[in-house]
Short mmCIF file of N, CA and C in Angstrom, two decimals:
data_model
loop_
_atom_site.label_atom_id
_atom_site.label_comp_id
_atom_site.label_asym_id
_atom_site.label_seq_id
_atom_site.Cartn_x
_atom_site.Cartn_y
_atom_site.Cartn_z
N MET A 104 -25.74 -44.11 137.32
CA MET A 104 -25.36 -42.74 137.63
C MET A 104 -26.22 -41.74 136.85
N GLN A 105 -26.82 -42.18 135.74
CA GLN A 105 -27.58 -41.25 134.92
C GLN A 105 -28.79 -40.68 135.65
N ASN A 106 -29.46 -41.44 136.48
CA ASN A 106 -30.65 -40.96 137.17
C ASN A 106 -30.44 -40.83 138.66
N SER A 107 -29.22 -40.58 139.10
CA SER A 107 -28.97 -40.42 140.53
C SER A 107 -29.68 -39.16 141.04
N PRO A 108 -30.06 -39.15 142.34
CA PRO A 108 -30.73 -37.96 142.90
C PRO A 108 -29.90 -36.69 142.75
N THR A 109 -28.58 -36.81 142.91
CA THR A 109 -27.72 -35.63 142.78
C THR A 109 -27.79 -35.08 141.37
N ARG A 110 -27.75 -35.95 140.37
CA ARG A 110 -27.81 -35.50 138.97
C ARG A 110 -29.15 -34.84 138.68
N ARG A 111 -30.26 -35.43 139.18
CA ARG A 111 -31.58 -34.84 138.94
C ARG A 111 -31.68 -33.45 139.58
N ILE A 112 -31.16 -33.28 140.79
CA ILE A 112 -31.19 -31.98 141.45
C ILE A 112 -30.37 -30.97 140.66
N ALA A 113 -29.19 -31.40 140.18
CA ALA A 113 -28.35 -30.50 139.39
C ALA A 113 -29.05 -30.07 138.11
N VAL A 114 -29.75 -30.98 137.46
CA VAL A 114 -30.47 -30.66 136.23
C VAL A 114 -31.59 -29.67 136.52
N VAL A 115 -32.34 -29.88 137.61
CA VAL A 115 -33.43 -28.97 137.97
C VAL A 115 -32.87 -27.59 138.29
N ILE A 116 -31.80 -27.53 139.08
CA ILE A 116 -31.21 -26.23 139.44
C ILE A 116 -30.68 -25.52 138.21
N SER A 117 -29.95 -26.23 137.35
CA SER A 117 -29.41 -25.56 136.16
C SER A 117 -30.54 -25.16 135.22
N GLY A 118 -31.60 -25.93 135.11
CA GLY A 118 -32.74 -25.55 134.26
C GLY A 118 -33.41 -24.29 134.78
N PHE A 119 -33.56 -24.18 136.11
CA PHE A 119 -34.15 -22.98 136.68
C PHE A 119 -33.24 -21.78 136.43
N SER A 120 -31.93 -21.98 136.59
CA SER A 120 -30.98 -20.89 136.34
C SER A 120 -31.05 -20.42 134.90
N LEU A 121 -31.17 -21.36 133.97
CA LEU A 121 -31.27 -21.00 132.57
C LEU A 121 -32.53 -20.20 132.31
N ALA A 122 -33.64 -20.64 132.87
CA ALA A 122 -34.91 -19.98 132.62
C ALA A 122 -34.96 -18.59 133.21
N THR A 123 -34.35 -18.40 134.36
CA THR A 123 -34.42 -17.09 134.99
C THR A 123 -33.26 -16.18 134.59
N GLY A 124 -32.24 -16.69 133.97
CA GLY A 124 -31.07 -15.89 133.61
C GLY A 124 -31.38 -14.73 132.70
N LEU A 125 -32.30 -14.90 131.79
CA LEU A 125 -32.65 -13.83 130.86
C LEU A 125 -33.55 -12.79 131.52
N MET A 126 -34.10 -13.11 132.67
CA MET A 126 -35.11 -12.26 133.27
C MET A 126 -34.56 -11.29 134.32
N GLY A 127 -33.26 -11.28 134.59
CA GLY A 127 -32.71 -10.39 135.61
C GLY A 127 -33.05 -8.94 135.35
N ALA A 128 -33.23 -8.18 136.40
CA ALA A 128 -33.61 -6.77 136.27
C ALA A 128 -32.47 -5.96 135.67
N PRO A 129 -32.77 -4.90 134.94
CA PRO A 129 -31.72 -4.06 134.41
C PRO A 129 -30.88 -3.47 135.53
N GLY A 130 -29.60 -3.39 135.29
CA GLY A 130 -28.69 -2.85 136.30
C GLY A 130 -28.62 -1.34 136.20
N SER A 131 -27.41 -0.83 136.23
CA SER A 131 -27.24 0.61 136.17
C SER A 131 -27.73 1.15 134.84
N ALA A 132 -27.92 2.44 134.78
CA ALA A 132 -28.44 3.07 133.56
C ALA A 132 -27.31 3.44 132.62
N ASP A 133 -26.30 2.55 132.48
CA ASP A 133 -25.23 2.80 131.52
C ASP A 133 -25.85 2.93 130.14
N THR A 134 -25.38 3.87 129.36
CA THR A 134 -25.93 4.05 128.03
C THR A 134 -24.82 3.99 127.01
N LYS A 135 -24.97 3.10 126.05
CA LYS A 135 -23.99 2.92 125.00
C LYS A 135 -24.73 2.73 123.69
N PRO A 136 -24.13 3.13 122.57
CA PRO A 136 -24.82 2.94 121.30
C PRO A 136 -24.81 1.47 120.91
N VAL A 137 -25.90 1.03 120.31
CA VAL A 137 -25.99 -0.33 119.78
C VAL A 137 -26.66 -0.27 118.42
N THR A 138 -26.56 -1.34 117.68
CA THR A 138 -27.28 -1.42 116.42
C THR A 138 -28.32 -2.51 116.54
N THR A 139 -29.38 -2.39 115.78
CA THR A 139 -30.49 -3.33 115.88
C THR A 139 -30.69 -4.11 114.59
N GLY A 140 -29.69 -4.20 113.76
CA GLY A 140 -29.84 -4.92 112.52
C GLY A 140 -30.33 -4.04 111.39
N THR A 141 -30.68 -2.81 111.67
CA THR A 141 -31.10 -1.88 110.64
C THR A 141 -29.88 -1.07 110.22
N THR A 142 -30.04 -0.19 109.27
CA THR A 142 -28.90 0.59 108.79
C THR A 142 -28.68 1.86 109.60
N ARG A 143 -29.62 2.24 110.47
CA ARG A 143 -29.42 3.47 111.23
C ARG A 143 -28.84 3.15 112.61
N SER A 144 -28.17 4.12 113.20
CA SER A 144 -27.62 3.96 114.54
C SER A 144 -28.72 4.23 115.56
N VAL A 145 -28.59 3.62 116.71
CA VAL A 145 -29.53 3.85 117.79
C VAL A 145 -28.99 4.98 118.65
N GLU A 146 -29.86 5.86 119.09
CA GLU A 146 -29.46 7.03 119.86
C GLU A 146 -29.07 6.65 121.29
N TYR A 147 -28.36 7.57 121.96
CA TYR A 147 -28.07 7.39 123.37
C TYR A 147 -29.34 7.62 124.17
N VAL A 148 -29.47 6.93 125.27
CA VAL A 148 -30.64 7.07 126.12
C VAL A 148 -30.28 7.93 127.32
N GLU A 149 -31.08 8.94 127.60
CA GLU A 149 -30.83 9.85 128.71
C GLU A 149 -31.89 9.69 129.80
N ILE A 150 -32.78 8.71 129.68
CA ILE A 150 -33.91 8.56 130.59
C ILE A 150 -33.60 7.49 131.63
N ALA A 151 -33.79 7.77 132.91
CA ALA A 151 -33.61 6.78 133.97
C ALA A 151 -34.97 6.18 134.29
N LEU A 152 -35.12 4.89 134.10
CA LEU A 152 -36.37 4.21 134.39
C LEU A 152 -36.25 3.45 135.70
N PRO A 153 -37.34 3.29 136.44
CA PRO A 153 -37.26 2.57 137.72
C PRO A 153 -37.01 1.09 137.50
N GLU A 154 -36.47 0.45 138.54
CA GLU A 154 -36.24 -0.99 138.52
C GLU A 154 -37.59 -1.72 138.55
N PRO A 155 -37.64 -2.95 138.05
CA PRO A 155 -38.89 -3.72 138.15
C PRO A 155 -39.25 -3.95 139.62
N ASP A 156 -40.54 -4.10 139.90
CA ASP A 156 -41.00 -4.32 141.27
C ASP A 156 -40.60 -5.69 141.79
N SER A 157 -40.60 -6.69 140.93
CA SER A 157 -40.26 -8.04 141.36
C SER A 157 -39.71 -8.83 140.17
N GLU A 158 -39.06 -9.93 140.49
CA GLU A 158 -38.55 -10.80 139.44
C GLU A 158 -39.72 -11.50 138.75
N GLN A 159 -39.59 -11.71 137.44
CA GLN A 159 -40.63 -12.41 136.70
C GLN A 159 -40.17 -13.84 136.46
N THR A 160 -41.10 -14.76 136.40
CA THR A 160 -40.77 -16.14 136.12
C THR A 160 -40.68 -16.31 134.62
N ALA A 161 -39.60 -16.91 134.16
CA ALA A 161 -39.39 -17.09 132.73
C ALA A 161 -40.23 -18.24 132.19
N VAL A 162 -40.81 -18.04 131.03
CA VAL A 162 -41.45 -19.11 130.29
C VAL A 162 -40.36 -19.67 129.39
N PRO A 163 -40.04 -20.95 129.49
CA PRO A 163 -38.92 -21.48 128.70
C PRO A 163 -39.03 -21.12 127.23
N GLY A 164 -38.04 -20.42 126.70
CA GLY A 164 -37.98 -20.10 125.28
C GLY A 164 -38.54 -18.76 124.87
N CYS A 165 -39.69 -18.33 125.41
CA CYS A 165 -40.30 -17.07 124.98
C CYS A 165 -41.09 -16.42 126.11
N ARG A 166 -41.27 -15.11 126.01
CA ARG A 166 -42.20 -14.39 126.88
C ARG A 166 -42.78 -13.24 126.09
N GLU A 167 -43.94 -12.71 126.52
CA GLU A 167 -44.63 -11.64 125.81
C GLU A 167 -44.99 -10.51 126.76
N PRO A 168 -44.05 -9.60 127.04
CA PRO A 168 -44.34 -8.48 127.93
C PRO A 168 -45.15 -7.38 127.23
N THR A 169 -45.90 -6.63 128.03
CA THR A 169 -46.59 -5.43 127.57
C THR A 169 -46.20 -4.30 128.51
N SER A 170 -46.29 -3.07 128.03
CA SER A 170 -45.93 -1.90 128.82
C SER A 170 -46.84 -0.76 128.38
N SER A 171 -47.26 0.08 129.33
CA SER A 171 -48.14 1.19 128.94
C SER A 171 -47.97 2.39 129.86
N VAL A 172 -48.18 3.56 129.27
CA VAL A 172 -48.29 4.84 129.98
C VAL A 172 -49.48 5.55 129.34
N SER A 173 -49.88 6.66 129.91
CA SER A 173 -51.01 7.39 129.35
C SER A 173 -50.71 7.83 127.91
N GLY A 174 -51.47 7.31 126.97
CA GLY A 174 -51.32 7.69 125.57
C GLY A 174 -50.40 6.82 124.75
N ALA A 175 -49.81 5.78 125.36
CA ALA A 175 -48.91 4.90 124.60
C ALA A 175 -48.83 3.52 125.25
N TRP A 176 -48.60 2.51 124.42
CA TRP A 176 -48.38 1.16 124.94
C TRP A 176 -47.56 0.37 123.94
N LEU A 177 -46.97 -0.73 124.43
CA LEU A 177 -46.22 -1.62 123.54
C LEU A 177 -46.51 -3.06 123.88
N TRP A 178 -46.23 -3.90 122.92
CA TRP A 178 -46.30 -5.35 123.05
C TRP A 178 -45.04 -5.90 122.43
N ALA A 179 -44.48 -6.95 123.02
CA ALA A 179 -43.29 -7.59 122.46
C ALA A 179 -43.35 -9.09 122.66
N LYS A 180 -42.71 -9.81 121.77
CA LYS A 180 -42.48 -11.24 121.94
C LYS A 180 -40.97 -11.42 121.92
N ILE A 181 -40.43 -11.94 123.02
CA ILE A 181 -39.00 -12.14 123.16
C ILE A 181 -38.74 -13.64 123.26
N CYS A 182 -37.89 -14.16 122.38
CA CYS A 182 -37.52 -15.57 122.40
C CYS A 182 -36.01 -15.70 122.45
N TRP A 183 -35.52 -16.72 123.17
CA TRP A 183 -34.08 -16.90 123.32
C TRP A 183 -33.72 -18.37 123.25
N SER A 184 -32.47 -18.63 122.85
CA SER A 184 -31.96 -20.00 122.78
C SER A 184 -30.44 -19.98 122.79
N ASN A 185 -29.84 -21.15 122.82
CA ASN A 185 -28.39 -21.36 122.81
C ASN A 185 -27.72 -20.75 124.05
N TYR A 186 -27.95 -21.38 125.19
CA TYR A 186 -27.38 -20.92 126.46
C TYR A 186 -25.86 -21.05 126.44
N HIS A 187 -25.17 -20.01 126.95
CA HIS A 187 -23.71 -20.01 126.98
C HIS A 187 -23.22 -19.04 128.05
N LYS A 188 -22.48 -19.53 129.03
CA LYS A 188 -21.84 -18.70 130.06
C LYS A 188 -22.77 -17.69 130.73
N GLY A 189 -23.94 -18.14 131.16
CA GLY A 189 -24.85 -17.28 131.90
C GLY A 189 -25.80 -16.44 131.07
N GLY A 190 -25.85 -16.64 129.77
CA GLY A 190 -26.74 -15.86 128.91
C GLY A 190 -27.12 -16.65 127.67
N TRP A 191 -27.58 -15.93 126.65
CA TRP A 191 -28.12 -16.54 125.44
C TRP A 191 -27.41 -15.99 124.21
N LEU A 192 -27.04 -16.87 123.29
CA LEU A 192 -26.34 -16.47 122.08
C LEU A 192 -27.29 -16.07 120.96
N ARG A 193 -28.56 -16.41 121.10
CA ARG A 193 -29.55 -16.08 120.08
C ARG A 193 -30.79 -15.52 120.77
N VAL A 194 -31.12 -14.25 120.48
CA VAL A 194 -32.29 -13.60 121.08
C VAL A 194 -33.04 -12.86 119.97
N ASP A 195 -34.34 -13.05 119.92
CA ASP A 195 -35.20 -12.38 118.93
C ASP A 195 -36.27 -11.59 119.67
N LEU A 196 -36.46 -10.35 119.27
CA LEU A 196 -37.52 -9.51 119.81
C LEU A 196 -38.31 -8.96 118.64
N ASP A 197 -39.61 -9.19 118.66
CA ASP A 197 -40.54 -8.60 117.70
C ASP A 197 -41.61 -7.90 118.52
N GLY A 198 -41.94 -6.67 118.14
CA GLY A 198 -42.94 -5.95 118.91
C GLY A 198 -43.51 -4.77 118.15
N ARG A 199 -44.35 -4.03 118.84
CA ARG A 199 -45.01 -2.88 118.25
C ARG A 199 -45.26 -1.86 119.35
N VAL A 200 -45.03 -0.58 119.03
CA VAL A 200 -45.32 0.51 119.95
C VAL A 200 -46.46 1.32 119.36
N HIS A 201 -47.41 1.71 120.21
CA HIS A 201 -48.62 2.42 119.77
C HIS A 201 -48.73 3.77 120.46
N ASP A 202 -48.98 4.82 119.68
CA ASP A 202 -49.29 6.14 120.20
C ASP A 202 -50.80 6.30 120.03
N THR A 203 -51.51 6.47 121.14
CA THR A 203 -52.97 6.44 121.08
C THR A 203 -53.65 7.80 121.22
N THR A 204 -52.89 8.84 121.59
CA THR A 204 -53.51 10.16 121.77
C THR A 204 -52.79 11.22 120.96
N GLY A 205 -53.53 12.16 120.45
CA GLY A 205 -52.96 13.26 119.68
C GLY A 205 -52.53 14.40 120.60
N ASP A 206 -51.59 14.12 121.49
CA ASP A 206 -51.15 15.11 122.48
C ASP A 206 -49.86 15.82 122.06
N GLY A 207 -49.38 15.58 120.84
CA GLY A 207 -48.15 16.21 120.37
C GLY A 207 -46.88 15.49 120.81
N GLU A 208 -47.01 14.44 121.61
CA GLU A 208 -45.86 13.64 122.03
C GLU A 208 -45.90 12.29 121.30
N TYR A 209 -44.73 11.77 120.97
CA TYR A 209 -44.69 10.49 120.29
C TYR A 209 -44.29 9.39 121.27
N ALA A 210 -44.55 8.13 120.88
CA ALA A 210 -44.25 6.97 121.71
C ALA A 210 -42.91 6.37 121.29
N GLU A 211 -42.17 5.83 122.27
CA GLU A 211 -40.88 5.21 122.02
C GLU A 211 -40.83 3.82 122.64
N PHE A 212 -40.19 2.89 121.95
CA PHE A 212 -40.00 1.51 122.40
C PHE A 212 -38.54 1.39 122.84
N LEU A 213 -38.30 1.15 124.14
CA LEU A 213 -36.95 1.03 124.68
C LEU A 213 -36.66 -0.40 125.10
N ALA A 214 -35.42 -0.82 124.95
CA ALA A 214 -34.96 -2.14 125.40
C ALA A 214 -33.72 -1.95 126.27
N ASN A 215 -33.61 -2.75 127.32
CA ASN A 215 -32.47 -2.72 128.21
C ASN A 215 -31.98 -4.16 128.33
N TYR A 216 -30.67 -4.38 128.19
CA TYR A 216 -30.12 -5.73 128.23
C TYR A 216 -28.66 -5.70 128.62
N LYS A 217 -28.12 -6.88 128.93
CA LYS A 217 -26.72 -7.01 129.29
C LYS A 217 -26.03 -7.94 128.31
N LEU A 218 -24.78 -7.60 127.97
CA LEU A 218 -23.94 -8.44 127.13
C LEU A 218 -22.69 -8.78 127.93
N ARG A 219 -22.26 -10.03 127.78
CA ARG A 219 -21.04 -10.46 128.47
C ARG A 219 -19.83 -10.26 127.58
N ASN A 220 -19.02 -9.32 127.93
CA ASN A 220 -17.77 -9.04 127.22
C ASN A 220 -16.70 -8.90 128.31
N GLY A 221 -16.25 -10.03 128.83
CA GLY A 221 -15.43 -10.03 130.04
C GLY A 221 -16.36 -10.03 131.23
N GLY A 222 -16.94 -8.87 131.57
CA GLY A 222 -17.99 -8.76 132.58
C GLY A 222 -19.30 -8.43 131.88
N TRP A 223 -20.36 -8.29 132.64
CA TRP A 223 -21.67 -7.97 132.06
C TRP A 223 -21.80 -6.47 131.90
N GLU A 224 -21.98 -6.00 130.67
CA GLU A 224 -22.17 -4.58 130.37
C GLU A 224 -23.64 -4.33 130.04
N THR A 225 -24.21 -3.23 130.56
CA THR A 225 -25.61 -2.90 130.36
C THR A 225 -25.76 -1.91 129.20
N PHE A 226 -26.73 -2.17 128.35
CA PHE A 226 -27.02 -1.32 127.20
C PHE A 226 -28.51 -0.96 127.21
N THR A 227 -28.84 0.23 126.76
CA THR A 227 -30.23 0.64 126.58
C THR A 227 -30.35 1.21 125.18
N ALA A 228 -31.38 0.81 124.45
CA ALA A 228 -31.53 1.23 123.06
C ALA A 228 -32.98 1.60 122.75
N TYR A 229 -33.14 2.60 121.87
CA TYR A 229 -34.44 2.91 121.28
C TYR A 229 -34.62 1.95 120.12
N LEU A 230 -35.68 1.14 120.11
CA LEU A 230 -35.90 0.22 119.01
C LEU A 230 -36.92 0.75 118.01
N ALA A 231 -37.83 1.62 118.44
CA ALA A 231 -38.84 2.16 117.53
C ALA A 231 -39.42 3.43 118.12
N SER A 232 -40.00 4.25 117.24
CA SER A 232 -40.62 5.50 117.65
C SER A 232 -41.74 5.84 116.67
N THR A 233 -42.75 6.53 117.16
CA THR A 233 -43.82 7.00 116.28
C THR A 233 -43.62 8.47 115.92
N GLU A 234 -42.42 8.99 116.12
CA GLU A 234 -42.11 10.39 115.84
C GLU A 234 -42.43 10.72 114.38
N GLY A 235 -43.08 11.86 114.17
CA GLY A 235 -43.43 12.31 112.83
C GLY A 235 -44.76 11.78 112.32
N GLU A 236 -45.42 10.93 113.10
CA GLU A 236 -46.71 10.36 112.72
C GLU A 236 -47.82 10.99 113.57
N TYR A 237 -49.02 11.03 113.04
CA TYR A 237 -50.17 11.53 113.79
C TYR A 237 -50.88 10.38 114.48
N ALA A 238 -51.23 10.56 115.75
CA ALA A 238 -51.93 9.53 116.52
C ALA A 238 -53.37 9.43 116.06
N PRO A 239 -53.97 8.27 116.12
CA PRO A 239 -53.38 7.02 116.58
C PRO A 239 -52.50 6.40 115.47
N THR A 240 -51.36 5.88 115.90
CA THR A 240 -50.43 5.25 114.96
C THR A 240 -49.58 4.24 115.72
N SER A 241 -48.82 3.45 115.00
CA SER A 241 -47.94 2.48 115.63
C SER A 241 -46.68 2.29 114.78
N ALA A 242 -45.66 1.70 115.38
CA ALA A 242 -44.40 1.43 114.69
C ALA A 242 -43.90 0.05 115.12
N LYS A 243 -43.27 -0.63 114.18
CA LYS A 243 -42.74 -1.97 114.43
C LYS A 243 -41.37 -1.88 115.09
N ALA A 244 -41.13 -2.73 116.10
CA ALA A 244 -39.84 -2.82 116.77
C ALA A 244 -39.29 -4.22 116.56
N GLN A 245 -38.00 -4.30 116.28
CA GLN A 245 -37.40 -5.60 116.02
C GLN A 245 -35.94 -5.58 116.44
N MET A 246 -35.48 -6.68 117.02
CA MET A 246 -34.07 -6.83 117.36
C MET A 246 -33.70 -8.29 117.17
N ARG A 247 -32.61 -8.54 116.49
CA ARG A 247 -32.09 -9.89 116.27
C ARG A 247 -30.67 -9.91 116.82
N TYR A 248 -30.41 -10.74 117.82
CA TYR A 248 -29.07 -10.82 118.38
C TYR A 248 -28.51 -12.21 118.13
N ARG A 249 -27.34 -12.27 117.51
CA ARG A 249 -26.64 -13.52 117.25
C ARG A 249 -25.16 -13.28 117.53
N HIS A 250 -24.55 -14.12 118.35
CA HIS A 250 -23.11 -14.01 118.57
C HIS A 250 -22.58 -15.39 118.97
N PRO A 251 -21.44 -15.81 118.41
CA PRO A 251 -20.94 -17.14 118.72
C PRO A 251 -20.38 -17.30 120.14
N ARG A 252 -19.97 -16.20 120.81
CA ARG A 252 -19.35 -16.32 122.13
C ARG A 252 -19.77 -15.26 123.15
N MET A 253 -20.47 -14.21 122.79
CA MET A 253 -20.83 -13.13 123.70
C MET A 253 -22.33 -13.21 124.01
N PRO A 254 -22.71 -13.82 125.15
CA PRO A 254 -24.14 -13.99 125.45
C PRO A 254 -24.83 -12.71 125.89
N MET A 255 -26.16 -12.72 125.74
CA MET A 255 -27.04 -11.64 126.20
C MET A 255 -27.91 -12.19 127.31
N ARG A 256 -28.24 -11.33 128.28
CA ARG A 256 -29.21 -11.70 129.31
C ARG A 256 -29.94 -10.44 129.78
N SER A 257 -30.95 -10.65 130.61
CA SER A 257 -31.69 -9.56 131.24
C SER A 257 -32.30 -8.60 130.22
N LEU A 258 -33.03 -9.12 129.25
CA LEU A 258 -33.67 -8.26 128.25
C LEU A 258 -35.03 -7.81 128.76
N TRP A 259 -35.18 -6.47 128.90
CA TRP A 259 -36.40 -5.86 129.39
C TRP A 259 -36.84 -4.80 128.41
N VAL A 260 -38.14 -4.49 128.38
CA VAL A 260 -38.67 -3.45 127.49
C VAL A 260 -39.52 -2.47 128.30
N ALA A 261 -39.67 -1.25 127.76
CA ALA A 261 -40.53 -0.24 128.38
C ALA A 261 -40.98 0.74 127.30
N VAL A 262 -42.15 1.33 127.50
CA VAL A 262 -42.65 2.36 126.60
C VAL A 262 -42.48 3.71 127.28
N CYS A 263 -42.13 4.71 126.49
CA CYS A 263 -42.01 6.09 126.99
C CYS A 263 -42.73 7.03 126.03
N LYS A 264 -43.19 8.15 126.55
CA LYS A 264 -43.67 9.25 125.71
C LYS A 264 -42.52 10.24 125.60
N SER A 265 -42.46 10.98 124.51
CA SER A 265 -41.35 11.91 124.28
C SER A 265 -41.25 12.97 125.36
N GLY A 266 -42.31 13.21 126.09
CA GLY A 266 -42.29 14.19 127.18
C GLY A 266 -41.62 13.67 128.44
N GLY A 267 -41.20 12.40 128.45
CA GLY A 267 -40.48 11.85 129.60
C GLY A 267 -41.27 10.89 130.45
N ASP A 268 -42.56 10.69 130.21
CA ASP A 268 -43.37 9.75 130.98
C ASP A 268 -43.03 8.34 130.51
N CYS A 269 -42.49 7.50 131.42
CA CYS A 269 -42.08 6.14 131.07
C CYS A 269 -42.68 5.12 132.03
N ASP A 270 -42.96 3.94 131.49
CA ASP A 270 -43.40 2.82 132.32
C ASP A 270 -42.16 2.15 132.91
N ARG A 271 -42.34 1.26 133.88
CA ARG A 271 -41.20 0.51 134.42
C ARG A 271 -40.78 -0.57 133.43
N TRP A 272 -39.58 -1.11 133.62
CA TRP A 272 -39.09 -2.19 132.75
C TRP A 272 -39.96 -3.42 132.91
N ARG A 273 -40.30 -4.06 131.80
CA ARG A 273 -41.13 -5.28 131.81
C ARG A 273 -40.39 -6.40 131.12
#
């Protein structure tokens, strides 16, 4: 029974579901405060970003999205593990946002994700900003998510300029 065709198909289907579960597109633009492991609170997000053009294929364990607009770009490495009830109990994001032009606007690193608390709730957070710095400059973005029972999924990132110009979710 261990290598039956039905079992192999179930393993392949569940493996694909696990790999793509974290990659779902951001849902509604619900905005709620979150913390990112630092001592400061994250601000509310008032910016509506467009939905991704297409679904991305997950690389098991990690992915490295980039995002750019005129005068700003970001890079991130997102890794996840410990699958539970349609999401991940451990998610790490390390990245950097760069402001490349001295246009008086600063660059912002945004993250959008869902947490399962009964149903899936959508959150959007500012993880980093180059506000107060002169271009060219950059800022480190970091998020560590750990929870024994409340999984995370659909983690996307985007770069915005303070004037409102934003890239799509990546």
